[in-house]
Coordinates of N, CA and C in Angstrom, one line a residue:
M419 N -33.7 -5.6 8.7 CA -33.0 -5.7 7.4 C -31.5 -5.8 7.7
F420 N -30.9 -6.7 7.0 CA -29.4 -6.8 7.2 C -28.7 -5.7 6.4
P421 N -27.6 -5.2 6.9 CA -26.9 -4.2 6.2 C -26.3 -4.8 4.9
F422 N -26.2 -3.9 3.9 CA -25.6 -4.3 2.6 C -24.1 -4.7 2.8
F423 N -23.7 -5.7 2.1 CA -22.3 -6.1 2.0 C -21.5 -5.0 1.5
I424 N -20.4 -4.7 2.2 CA -19.5 -3.6 1.8 C -18.5 -4.2 0.8
M425 N -18.5 -3.7 -0.4 CA -17.5 -4.2 -1.4 C -16.1 -3.7 -1.1
E426 N -15.2 -4.6 -1.3 CA -13.8 -4.3 -1.2 C -13.4 -3.7 -2.6
A427 N -12.2 -3.0 -2.6 CA -11.8 -2.4 -3.9 C -11.5 -3.4 -4.9
Q428 N -11.0 -4.5 -4.6 CA -10.7 -5.6 -5.6 C -12.0 -6.1 -6.2
E429 N -13.0 -6.2 -5.4 CA -14.3 -6.7 -5.9 C -14.9 -5.7 -6.9
I430 N -14.8 -4.4 -6.5 CA -15.3 -3.3 -7.4 C -14.6 -3.4 -8.7
I431 N -13.3 -3.5 -8.7 CA -12.5 -3.6 -9.9 C -12.9 -4.8 -10.8
K432 N -13.1 -5.9 -10.1 CA -13.5 -7.1 -10.8 C -14.8 -7.0 -11.5
L433 N -15.8 -6.3 -10.8 CA -17.1 -6.1 -11.3 C -17.1 -5.1 -12.4
L434 N -16.5 -3.9 -12.2 CA -16.7 -2.8 -13.1 C -15.8 -2.9 -14.3
T435 N -14.7 -3.7 -14.2 CA -13.9 -3.8 -15.4 C -14.6 -4.3 -16.6
N436 N -15.7 -5.1 -16.3 CA -16.5 -5.6 -17.4 C -17.4 -4.6 -18.1
Y437 N -17.5 -3.4 -17.5 CA -18.4 -2.4 -18.0 C -17.7 -1.1 -18.5
V438 N -16.4 -1.3 -18.8 CA -15.6 -0.2 -19.4 C -14.9 -0.8 -20.6
T439 N -14.5 0.0 -21.6 CA -13.8 -0.5 -22.7 C -12.4 -0.9 -22.4
E440 N -11.8 -1.7 -23.1 CA -10.4 -2.1 -22.9 C -9.5 -0.8 -23.0
E441 N -9.8 0.0 -24.0 CA -9.1 1.3 -24.1 C -9.1 2.2 -22.9
R442 N -10.3 2.3 -22.3 CA -10.5 3.1 -21.1 C -9.7 2.5 -20.0
L443 N -9.7 1.2 -19.8 CA -9.0 0.6 -18.7 C -7.5 0.8 -18.9
L444 N -7.0 0.7 -20.1 CA -5.6 1.0 -20.4 C -5.2 2.4 -20.0
I445 N -6.1 3.4 -20.3 CA -5.8 4.8 -20.0 C -5.8 5.0 -18.5
L446 N -6.7 4.3 -17.7 CA -6.7 4.5 -16.3 C -5.4 3.9 -15.7
N447 N -5.0 2.8 -16.2 CA -3.8 2.2 -15.6 C -2.5 2.9 -16.0
K448 N -2.5 3.5 -17.2 CA -1.4 4.3 -17.7 C -1.2 5.6 -16.8
V449 N -2.4 6.2 -16.4 CA -2.3 7.4 -15.6 C -1.9 7.0 -14.2
L450 N -2.3 5.8 -13.7 CA -1.9 5.4 -12.4 C -0.4 5.1 -12.3
D451 N 0.1 4.6 -13.5 CA 1.6 4.4 -13.5 C 2.4 5.7 -13.3
E452 N 1.8 6.8 -13.6 CA 2.5 8.1 -13.5 C 2.1 8.9 -12.2
R453 N 1.2 8.4 -11.4 CA 0.7 9.1 -10.2 C 1.7 8.9 -9.1
T454 N 1.8 9.9 -8.2 CA 2.7 9.9 -7.1 C 2.0 10.5 -5.9
S455 N 2.3 10.0 -4.7 CA 1.9 10.6 -3.4 C 3.2 11.0 -2.7
Y456 N 4.3 11.0 -3.4 CA 5.6 11.4 -2.8 C 5.6 12.9 -2.5
I457 N 4.9 13.6 -3.4 CA 4.7 15.1 -3.3 C 3.2 15.3 -3.0
S458 N 3.0 16.2 -2.0 CA 1.6 16.6 -1.8 C 1.5 18.1 -1.9
V459 N 0.4 18.6 -2.2 CA 0.2 20.1 -2.4 C -0.8 20.6 -1.3
V460 N -0.5 21.7 -0.7 CA -1.4 22.2 0.4 C -1.6 23.7 0.0
L461 N -2.9 24.0 -0.1 CA -3.3 25.4 -0.4 C -4.0 26.0 0.9
E462 N -3.4 27.1 1.4 CA -3.9 27.7 2.7 C -4.7 28.9 2.4
D463 N -6.0 28.8 2.7 CA -6.9 29.9 2.6 C -6.9 30.7 1.3
I464 N -7.0 30.0 0.2 CA -7.0 30.6 -1.1 C -8.4 31.1 -1.4
F465 N -8.6 32.4 -1.7 CA -9.9 33.0 -1.9 C -10.2 33.1 -3.4
Q466 N -9.1 33.0 -4.2 CA -9.4 33.2 -5.7 C -9.7 31.8 -6.2
T467 N -11.0 31.5 -6.5 CA -11.4 30.2 -7.0 C -10.7 29.7 -8.3
H468 N -10.5 30.7 -9.2 CA -9.9 30.3 -10.4 C -8.4 29.9 -10.2
N469 N -7.7 30.5 -9.3 CA -6.3 30.1 -9.0 C -6.2 28.8 -8.4
A470 N -7.1 28.5 -7.4 CA -7.1 27.2 -6.7 C -7.5 26.1 -7.7
S471 N -8.4 26.4 -8.6 CA -8.8 25.4 -9.6 C -7.7 25.1 -10.6
A472 N -7.0 26.2 -10.9 CA -5.8 26.0 -11.8 C -4.8 25.1 -11.2
V473 N -4.6 25.3 -9.9 CA -3.6 24.4 -9.2 C -4.0 23.0 -9.3
L474 N -5.3 22.7 -9.1 CA -5.8 21.3 -9.2 C -5.5 20.8 -10.6
R475 N -5.8 21.6 -11.6 CA -5.5 21.1 -13.0 C -4.0 20.8 -13.2
S476 N -3.1 21.6 -12.6 CA -1.7 21.4 -12.7 C -1.3 20.1 -12.0
C477 N -1.9 19.9 -10.8 CA -1.6 18.7 -10.0 C -2.0 17.4 -10.8
D478 N -3.1 17.4 -11.4 CA -3.5 16.3 -12.3 C -2.6 16.1 -13.4
C479 N -2.2 17.2 -14.1 CA -1.3 17.1 -15.3 C 0.1 16.6 -14.9
F480 N 0.6 17.0 -13.7 CA 1.9 16.6 -13.3 C 1.9 15.3 -12.5
G481 N 0.8 14.7 -12.3 CA 0.7 13.4 -11.6 C 0.7 13.4 -10.1
I482 N 0.3 14.6 -9.5 CA 0.3 14.7 -8.1 C -1.1 14.2 -7.7
Q483 N -1.2 13.3 -6.8 CA -2.5 12.7 -6.4 C -3.2 13.4 -5.2
N484 N -2.4 13.9 -4.2 CA -2.9 14.4 -3.0 C -2.9 15.9 -2.9
V485 N -4.0 16.5 -2.7 CA -4.1 17.9 -2.5 C -4.9 18.2 -1.3
N486 N -4.5 19.2 -0.5 CA -5.1 19.6 0.8 C -5.5 21.0 0.7
F487 N -6.7 21.3 1.2 CA -7.2 22.7 1.3 C -7.3 23.0 2.8
I488 N -6.7 24.1 3.2 CA -6.9 24.6 4.6 C -7.8 25.8 4.5
E489 N -9.0 25.7 5.0 CA -10.1 26.6 4.9 C -10.3 27.3 6.2
N490 N -9.7 28.5 6.4 CA -9.9 29.3 7.6 C -11.0 30.3 7.3
R491 N -10.7 31.4 6.6 CA -11.7 32.4 6.3 C -12.4 32.0 5.0
Y492 N -11.8 31.3 4.1 CA -12.3 31.0 2.8 C -12.4 29.5 2.5
S493 N -13.5 29.2 1.9 CA -13.7 27.8 1.5 C -13.5 27.6 0.0
Y494 N -13.0 26.5 -0.4 CA -12.7 26.3 -1.8 C -14.0 26.0 -2.6
M495 N -14.2 26.8 -3.6 CA -15.3 26.6 -4.6 C -14.7 26.4 -5.9
E496 N -15.0 25.2 -6.5 CA -14.4 24.9 -7.8 C -14.9 25.7 -8.9
N497 N -14.0 26.2 -9.8 CA -14.3 26.9 -11.0 C -14.2 25.8 -12.1
K498 N -15.3 25.3 -12.5 CA -15.3 24.1 -13.4 C -14.7 24.4 -14.8
D499 N -14.8 25.7 -15.2 CA -14.2 26.1 -16.5 C -12.7 26.0 -16.4
V500 N -12.1 26.2 -15.2 CA -10.7 26.2 -15.1 C -10.2 24.8 -14.7
A501 N -10.8 24.2 -13.7 CA -10.4 22.9 -13.2 C -10.5 21.8 -14.3
M502 N -11.5 21.9 -15.2 CA -11.7 21.0 -16.3 C -11.8 19.6 -15.8
G503 N -12.6 19.4 -14.7 CA -12.8 18.0 -14.2 C -11.7 17.4 -13.5
S504 N -10.6 18.1 -13.3 CA -9.4 17.5 -12.6 C -9.7 17.0 -11.2
S505 N -10.6 17.7 -10.5 CA -10.8 17.4 -9.1 C -11.3 16.0 -8.8
Q506 N -12.1 15.4 -9.8 CA -12.6 14.1 -9.6 C -11.6 13.0 -9.6
W507 N -10.4 13.3 -10.1 CA -9.3 12.3 -10.2 C -8.3 12.4 -9.1
L508 N -8.5 13.4 -8.3 CA -7.5 13.7 -7.2 C -8.1 13.3 -5.9
S509 N -7.2 13.1 -4.9 CA -7.6 12.8 -3.5 C -7.4 14.1 -2.7
I510 N -8.6 14.7 -2.4 CA -8.6 16.0 -1.8 C -9.1 15.9 -0.3
T511 N -8.3 16.5 0.5 CA -8.6 16.6 1.9 C -8.8 18.1 2.3
R512 N -9.9 18.3 3.0 CA -10.2 19.7 3.4 C -10.2 19.8 4.9
Y513 N -9.4 20.8 5.4 CA -9.3 21.1 6.8 C -10.2 22.4 7.1
N514 N -11.3 22.2 7.7 CA -12.3 23.3 7.9 C -13.2 23.2 9.1
Q515 N -12.7 22.5 10.1 CA -13.6 22.2 11.3 C -13.5 23.4 12.3
K516 N -12.4 24.2 12.3 CA -12.2 25.2 13.3 C -12.1 26.6 12.6
E517 N -12.0 27.6 13.4 CA -11.8 29.0 12.9 C -10.5 29.1 12.2
N518 N -9.5 28.4 12.8 CA -8.2 28.4 12.2 C -7.7 26.9 12.2
N519 N -7.5 26.4 11.0 CA -7.2 24.9 10.8 C -5.8 24.6 10.4
T520 N -5.0 25.7 10.4 CA -3.6 25.5 9.8 C -2.8 24.5 10.6
L521 N -2.8 24.7 11.9 CA -1.9 23.9 12.7 C -2.3 22.4 12.7
D522 N -3.7 22.2 12.7 CA -4.2 20.8 12.7 C -3.7 20.2 11.4
A523 N -3.8 21.0 10.3 CA -3.4 20.4 9.0 C -1.9 20.1 9.0
I524 N -1.1 21.0 9.5 CA 0.3 20.7 9.5 C 0.6 19.4 10.3
K525 N 0.0 19.3 11.5 CA 0.2 18.1 12.3 C -0.2 16.8 11.6
A526 N -1.4 16.9 10.9 CA -1.8 15.7 10.2 C -0.9 15.3 9.1
I527 N -0.5 16.3 8.3 CA 0.3 16.0 7.2 C 1.7 15.6 7.6
R528 N 2.2 16.2 8.6 CA 3.5 15.7 9.2 C 3.4 14.3 9.7
N529 N 2.3 14.0 10.4 CA 2.1 12.6 10.9 C 2.0 11.6 9.8
A530 N 1.6 12.0 8.6 CA 1.5 11.1 7.5 C 2.9 10.9 6.8
G531 N 3.9 11.5 7.4 CA 5.3 11.3 6.9 C 5.8 12.3 6.0
Y532 N 5.2 13.5 5.9 CA 5.6 14.5 4.9 C 6.5 15.6 5.6
R533 N 7.5 16.1 4.9 CA 8.2 17.3 5.4 C 7.3 18.5 5.0
I534 N 7.2 19.5 5.9 CA 6.4 20.7 5.7 C 7.3 21.7 5.0
V535 N 7.0 22.0 3.7 CA 7.9 22.9 2.9 C 7.1 24.1 2.5
A536 N 7.5 25.3 3.0 CA 6.8 26.5 2.7 C 7.4 27.1 1.4
T537 N 6.5 27.5 0.5 CA 7.0 28.2 -0.7 C 6.8 29.7 -0.5
T538 N 7.9 30.4 -0.6 CA 7.8 31.8 -0.3 C 8.9 32.6 -1.0
P539 N 8.7 33.8 -1.6 CA 9.8 34.6 -2.2 C 10.5 35.3 -1.1
H540 N 10.2 35.2 0.1 CA 10.8 36.1 1.1 C 11.8 35.5 2.0
T541 N 12.3 34.3 1.6 CA 13.4 33.7 2.4 C 14.6 33.4 1.4
N542 N 15.7 33.2 2.0 CA 16.9 32.9 1.1 C 17.4 31.5 1.4
D543 N 16.4 30.6 1.7 CA 16.8 29.3 2.1 C 17.3 28.5 0.8
V544 N 16.4 27.9 0.0 CA 16.8 27.0 -1.1 C 16.0 27.4 -2.3
L545 N 16.7 27.6 -3.4 CA 16.0 27.7 -4.7 C 15.4 26.4 -5.1
I546 N 14.2 26.5 -5.8 CA 13.5 25.3 -6.1 C 14.3 24.3 -6.8
K547 N 15.2 24.7 -7.7 CA 16.0 23.8 -8.4 C 17.1 23.0 -7.6
D548 N 17.3 23.6 -6.4 CA 18.3 23.0 -5.5 C 17.7 22.2 -4.3
F549 N 16.4 22.2 -4.3 CA 15.7 21.5 -3.2 C 16.0 20.0 -3.2
D550 N 16.3 19.4 -2.0 CA 16.7 18.0 -1.9 C 15.4 17.2 -1.8
I551 N 15.1 16.4 -2.9 CA 13.9 15.6 -2.9 C 14.2 14.2 -2.3
T552 N 15.5 13.9 -2.0 CA 15.9 12.6 -1.5 C 15.6 12.3 0.0
K553 N 15.3 13.4 0.7 CA 15.2 13.2 2.2 C 13.9 12.7 2.6
G554 N 13.0 12.4 1.7 CA 11.7 11.9 2.0 C 10.5 12.7 1.4
K555 N 9.3 12.2 1.6 CA 8.1 12.8 1.1 C 8.0 14.2 1.6
F556 N 7.4 15.1 0.8 CA 7.3 16.5 1.2 C 5.9 17.1 0.7
A557 N 5.4 18.0 1.5 CA 4.2 18.7 1.2 C 4.5 20.2 0.9
L558 N 4.2 20.7 -0.3 CA 4.4 22.0 -0.7 C 3.3 22.9 -0.3
F559 N 3.5 23.9 0.6 CA 2.5 24.8 1.1 C 2.5 26.1 0.2
F560 N 1.3 26.5 -0.3 CA 1.1 27.7 -1.0 C 0.1 28.6 -0.3
G561 N 0.3 29.9 -0.3 CA -0.6 30.8 0.3 C -1.3 31.7 -0.7
S562 N -2.2 32.5 -0.2 CA -2.9 33.5 -1.0 C -2.0 34.5 -1.6
E563 N -2.5 35.2 -2.7 CA -1.7 36.1 -3.4 C -1.0 37.2 -2.5
K564 N -1.8 38.0 -1.9 CA -1.3 39.1 -1.1 C -0.7 38.8 0.2
P565 N -1.5 38.1 1.1 CA -1.0 37.8 2.4 C 0.1 36.7 2.4
G566 N 0.1 35.8 1.4 CA 1.0 34.7 1.4 C 0.7 33.7 2.5
L567 N 1.7 32.9 2.9 CA 1.4 31.9 3.9 C 1.3 32.5 5.3
S568 N 0.6 31.9 6.2 CA 0.4 32.5 7.5 C 1.7 32.3 8.3
D569 N 1.7 33.1 9.4 CA 2.9 32.9 10.4 C 2.9 31.5 10.9
I570 N 1.8 30.9 11.1 CA 1.7 29.5 11.6 C 2.5 28.6 10.7
V571 N 2.3 28.7 9.4 CA 3.0 27.8 8.5 C 4.5 28.2 8.5
M572 N 4.8 29.5 8.5 CA 6.2 29.9 8.4 C 7.0 29.5 9.7
D573 N 6.3 29.5 10.9 CA 6.9 29.1 12.1 C 7.0 27.6 12.3
N574 N 6.2 26.9 11.6 CA 6.2 25.4 11.7 C 6.8 24.6 10.5
A575 N 7.2 25.4 9.5 CA 7.8 24.7 8.3 C 9.1 24.1 8.7
D576 N 9.4 22.9 8.0 CA 10.7 22.3 8.2 C 11.7 22.9 7.2
E577 N 11.2 23.3 6.1 CA 12.1 23.9 5.0 C 11.4 25.0 4.2
F578 N 12.2 25.8 3.5 CA 11.6 26.8 2.7 C 12.2 26.7 1.3
V579 N 11.4 27.0 0.3 CA 11.9 27.0 -1.1 C 11.3 28.3 -1.8
R580 N 12.1 28.7 -2.7 CA 11.6 29.9 -3.5 C 12.0 29.7 -5.0
I581 N 11.2 30.4 -5.8 CA 11.5 30.5 -7.2 C 12.3 31.7 -7.5
P582 N 13.4 31.6 -8.3 CA 14.2 32.8 -8.5 C 13.4 33.9 -9.3
M583 N 13.6 35.1 -8.9 CA 12.9 36.3 -9.5 C 13.9 37.3 -10.0
Y584 N 13.6 37.8 -11.2 CA 14.6 38.7 -11.9 C 14.0 40.0 -12.3
G585 N 12.7 40.2 -12.0 CA 12.1 41.5 -12.4 C 11.7 42.3 -11.2
F586 N 10.8 43.3 -11.5 CA 10.4 44.2 -10.4 C 9.2 43.6 -9.6
T587 N 8.5 42.7 -10.2 CA 7.3 42.1 -9.6 C 7.8 41.2 -8.4
E588 N 7.1 41.3 -7.3 CA 7.5 40.6 -6.1 C 7.3 39.1 -6.1
S589 N 6.3 38.6 -6.8 CA 6.0 37.2 -6.8 C 5.2 36.8 -8.0
F590 N 5.2 35.5 -8.3 CA 4.3 34.9 -9.3 C 2.9 34.7 -8.8
N591 N 2.0 34.7 -9.7 CA 0.6 34.3 -9.4 C 0.7 32.9 -8.8
I592 N -0.2 32.6 -7.8 CA -0.1 31.3 -7.1 C -0.2 30.1 -8.0
S593 N -1.1 30.1 -9.0 CA -1.2 29.0 -9.9 C 0.0 28.8 -10.7
V594 N 0.7 30.0 -11.1 CA 1.9 29.9 -11.9 C 3.0 29.3 -11.0
S595 N 3.1 29.8 -9.7 CA 4.1 29.3 -8.8 C 4.0 27.8 -8.6
A596 N 2.8 27.3 -8.4 CA 2.6 25.9 -8.2 C 3.0 25.1 -9.4
A597 N 2.6 25.6 -10.6 CA 3.0 24.9 -11.9 C 4.5 24.9 -12.0
L598 N 5.2 26.0 -11.8 CA 6.7 26.0 -11.9 C 7.3 25.0 -10.9
C599 N 6.8 25.0 -9.7 CA 7.4 24.2 -8.6 C 7.2 22.7 -9.0
L600 N 6.0 22.4 -9.4 CA 5.7 21.0 -9.7 C 6.4 20.5 -11.0
Y601 N 6.6 21.4 -12.0 CA 7.3 21.0 -13.1 C 8.8 20.6 -12.7
E602 N 9.4 21.5 -12.0 CA 10.8 21.3 -11.6 C 10.9 20.1 -10.7
L603 N 10.1 19.9 -9.7 CA 10.2 18.8 -8.7 C 9.8 17.5 -9.3
T604 N 8.7 17.4 -10.1 CA 8.4 16.1 -10.6 C 9.4 15.7 -11.7
S605 N 10.0 16.6 -12.4 CA 11.0 16.3 -13.4 C 12.2 15.6 -12.6
K606 N 12.6 16.2 -11.5 CA 13.7 15.7 -10.7 C 13.3 14.3 -10.2
L607 N 12.1 14.2 -9.7 CA 11.6 13.0 -9.1 C 11.6 11.8 -10.1
R608 N 11.1 12.1 -11.3 CA 11.0 11.0 -12.3 C 12.4 10.6 -12.9
N609 N 13.4 11.5 -12.7 CA 14.7 11.2 -13.2 C 15.6 10.7 -12.0
S610 N 15.0 10.4 -10.9 CA 15.8 10.0 -9.7 C 15.7 8.5 -9.5
D611 N 16.4 8.0 -8.5 CA 16.3 6.6 -8.2 C 15.2 6.3 -7.1
I612 N 14.5 7.4 -6.7 CA 13.5 7.3 -5.7 C 12.3 6.5 -6.2
D613 N 11.8 5.6 -5.3 CA 10.5 4.9 -5.7 C 9.3 5.8 -5.4
W614 N 9.0 6.6 -6.4 CA 7.9 7.6 -6.2 C 6.5 7.1 -6.6
H615 N 6.4 5.9 -7.1 CA 5.1 5.4 -7.5 C 4.2 5.1 -6.3
L616 N 2.9 5.1 -6.6 CA 1.9 4.7 -5.6 C 2.1 3.3 -5.1
S617 N 1.8 3.1 -3.9 CA 1.8 1.7 -3.3 C 0.7 0.9 -4.0
Q618 N 0.8 -0.4 -3.9 CA -0.2 -1.2 -4.5 C -1.6 -1.0 -3.9
E619 N -1.6 -0.7 -2.6 CA -2.9 -0.4 -1.9 C -3.5 0.9 -2.4
E620 N -2.6 1.9 -2.6 CA -3.1 3.2 -3.1 C -3.6 3.0 -4.5
R621 N -2.9 2.3 -5.3 CA -3.3 2.1 -6.7 C -4.6 1.4 -6.8
T622 N -4.8 0.3 -6.0 CA -6.0 -0.5 -6.1 C -7.2 0.4 -5.7
G623 N -7.0 1.1 -4.6 CA -8.1 2.0 -4.2 C -8.5 3.0 -5.2
L624 N -7.5 3.6 -5.8 CA -7.8 4.6 -6.9 C -8.4 4.0 -8.1
L625 N -8.0 2.9 -8.5 CA -8.5 2.2 -9.7 C -10.0 1.9 -9.5
A626 N -10.4 1.4 -8.3 CA -11.8 1.2 -8.0 C -12.6 2.5 -8.0
Q627 N -12.0 3.6 -7.5 CA -12.7 4.9 -7.5 C -12.9 5.4 -8.9
W628 N -11.8 5.3 -9.7 CA -11.9 5.8 -11.1 C -12.8 5.0 -11.9
L629 N -12.9 3.7 -11.7 CA -13.8 2.8 -12.4 C -15.3 3.2 -12.1
K630 N -15.5 3.6 -10.9 CA -16.9 4.1 -10.5 C -17.2 5.3 -11.4
L631 N -16.2 6.2 -11.7 CA -16.4 7.4 -12.5 C -16.5 7.0 -14.0
S632 N -16.0 5.9 -14.4 CA -15.9 5.6 -15.8 C -17.0 4.7 -16.3
A633 N -17.5 3.8 -15.4 CA -18.5 2.8 -15.9 C -19.9 3.4 -15.8
R634 N -20.6 3.2 -16.8 CA -22.0 3.7 -16.8 C -22.8 3.0 -15.8
S635 N -23.6 3.7 -15.0 CA -24.5 3.2 -14.0 C -23.7 2.4 -12.9
A636 N -22.5 2.9 -12.6 CA -21.7 2.1 -11.7 C -22.3 1.9 -10.3
E637 N -22.9 2.9 -9.8 CA -23.5 2.8 -8.4 C -24.7 1.8 -8.5
G638 N -25.4 1.7 -9.5 CA -26.5 0.8 -9.6 C -26.0 -0.7 -9.7
L639 N -24.9 -0.8 -10.5 CA -24.3 -2.1 -10.6 C -23.7 -2.6 -9.2
I640 N -23.1 -1.7 -8.5 CA -22.6 -2.1 -7.2 C -23.7 -2.4 -6.2
C641 N -24.8 -1.6 -6.3 CA -25.9 -1.8 -5.4 C -26.5 -3.2 -5.6
E642 N -26.7 -3.6 -6.9 CA -27.2 -4.9 -7.2 C -26.3 -6.0 -6.7
Y643 N -25.0 -5.8 -6.9 CA -24.0 -6.8 -6.4 C -24.1 -7.0 -4.9
E644 N -24.3 -5.9 -4.2 CA -24.4 -5.9 -2.7 C -25.6 -6.6 -2.3
K645 N -26.8 -6.4 -3.0 CA -28.0 -7.1 -2.7 C -27.9 -8.6 -2.8
R646 N -27.1 -9.0 -3.8 CA -27.0 -10.4 -4.0 C -26.0 -11.1 -3.0
N647 N -25.3 -10.2 -2.3 CA -24.3 -10.8 -1.4 C -24.5 -10.4 0.1
I648 N -25.8 -10.2 0.4 CA -26.1 -9.8 1.8 C -25.8 -11.0 2.7

């Protein structure tokens, strides 16, 4: 038996566009207009599933496409009531092949062109409002509530940012921290001259992926198409 023809993203879009409403297609393209991969979010060993899921929801709401999970002791398990389906619209990468995956994640993310930025209340480097977004893409690293980011992240970070604190409590909840950082930084990004939009290649790939989620019986339609084009 010959292998099935592998559909390209453009072909998937051409096929499945006929199986979604015009309104749905407009919504997908409108969201893509606001998506960015200029900022990436990295969660290191988060054991509170509700907090990690809340971060995913914030990423979707603020237009952040790429989220990374570093799973050393703890694996991410989605809390559906908190995430509200946000994970299916995001590009999620999980680093979980070793006992400690942090350094591998840092290397991979840096090789993808991102600055490694540690978010921590324990440094006096840069307040989040003063962070320079113009120096290139950056990945914001967030750690668990009590231990925070690991020494590996702190030792290998390119920069550090912190949220100003005015009370007795030492730090914000991680999901609150992520939401505050993303609000501040995406606002600055959208008001800047930086070309923060997705590349055409990224946009095309995501539209094909999202149409698969939106069109009824999408996998069956694609399978039939592939059979006809062996």
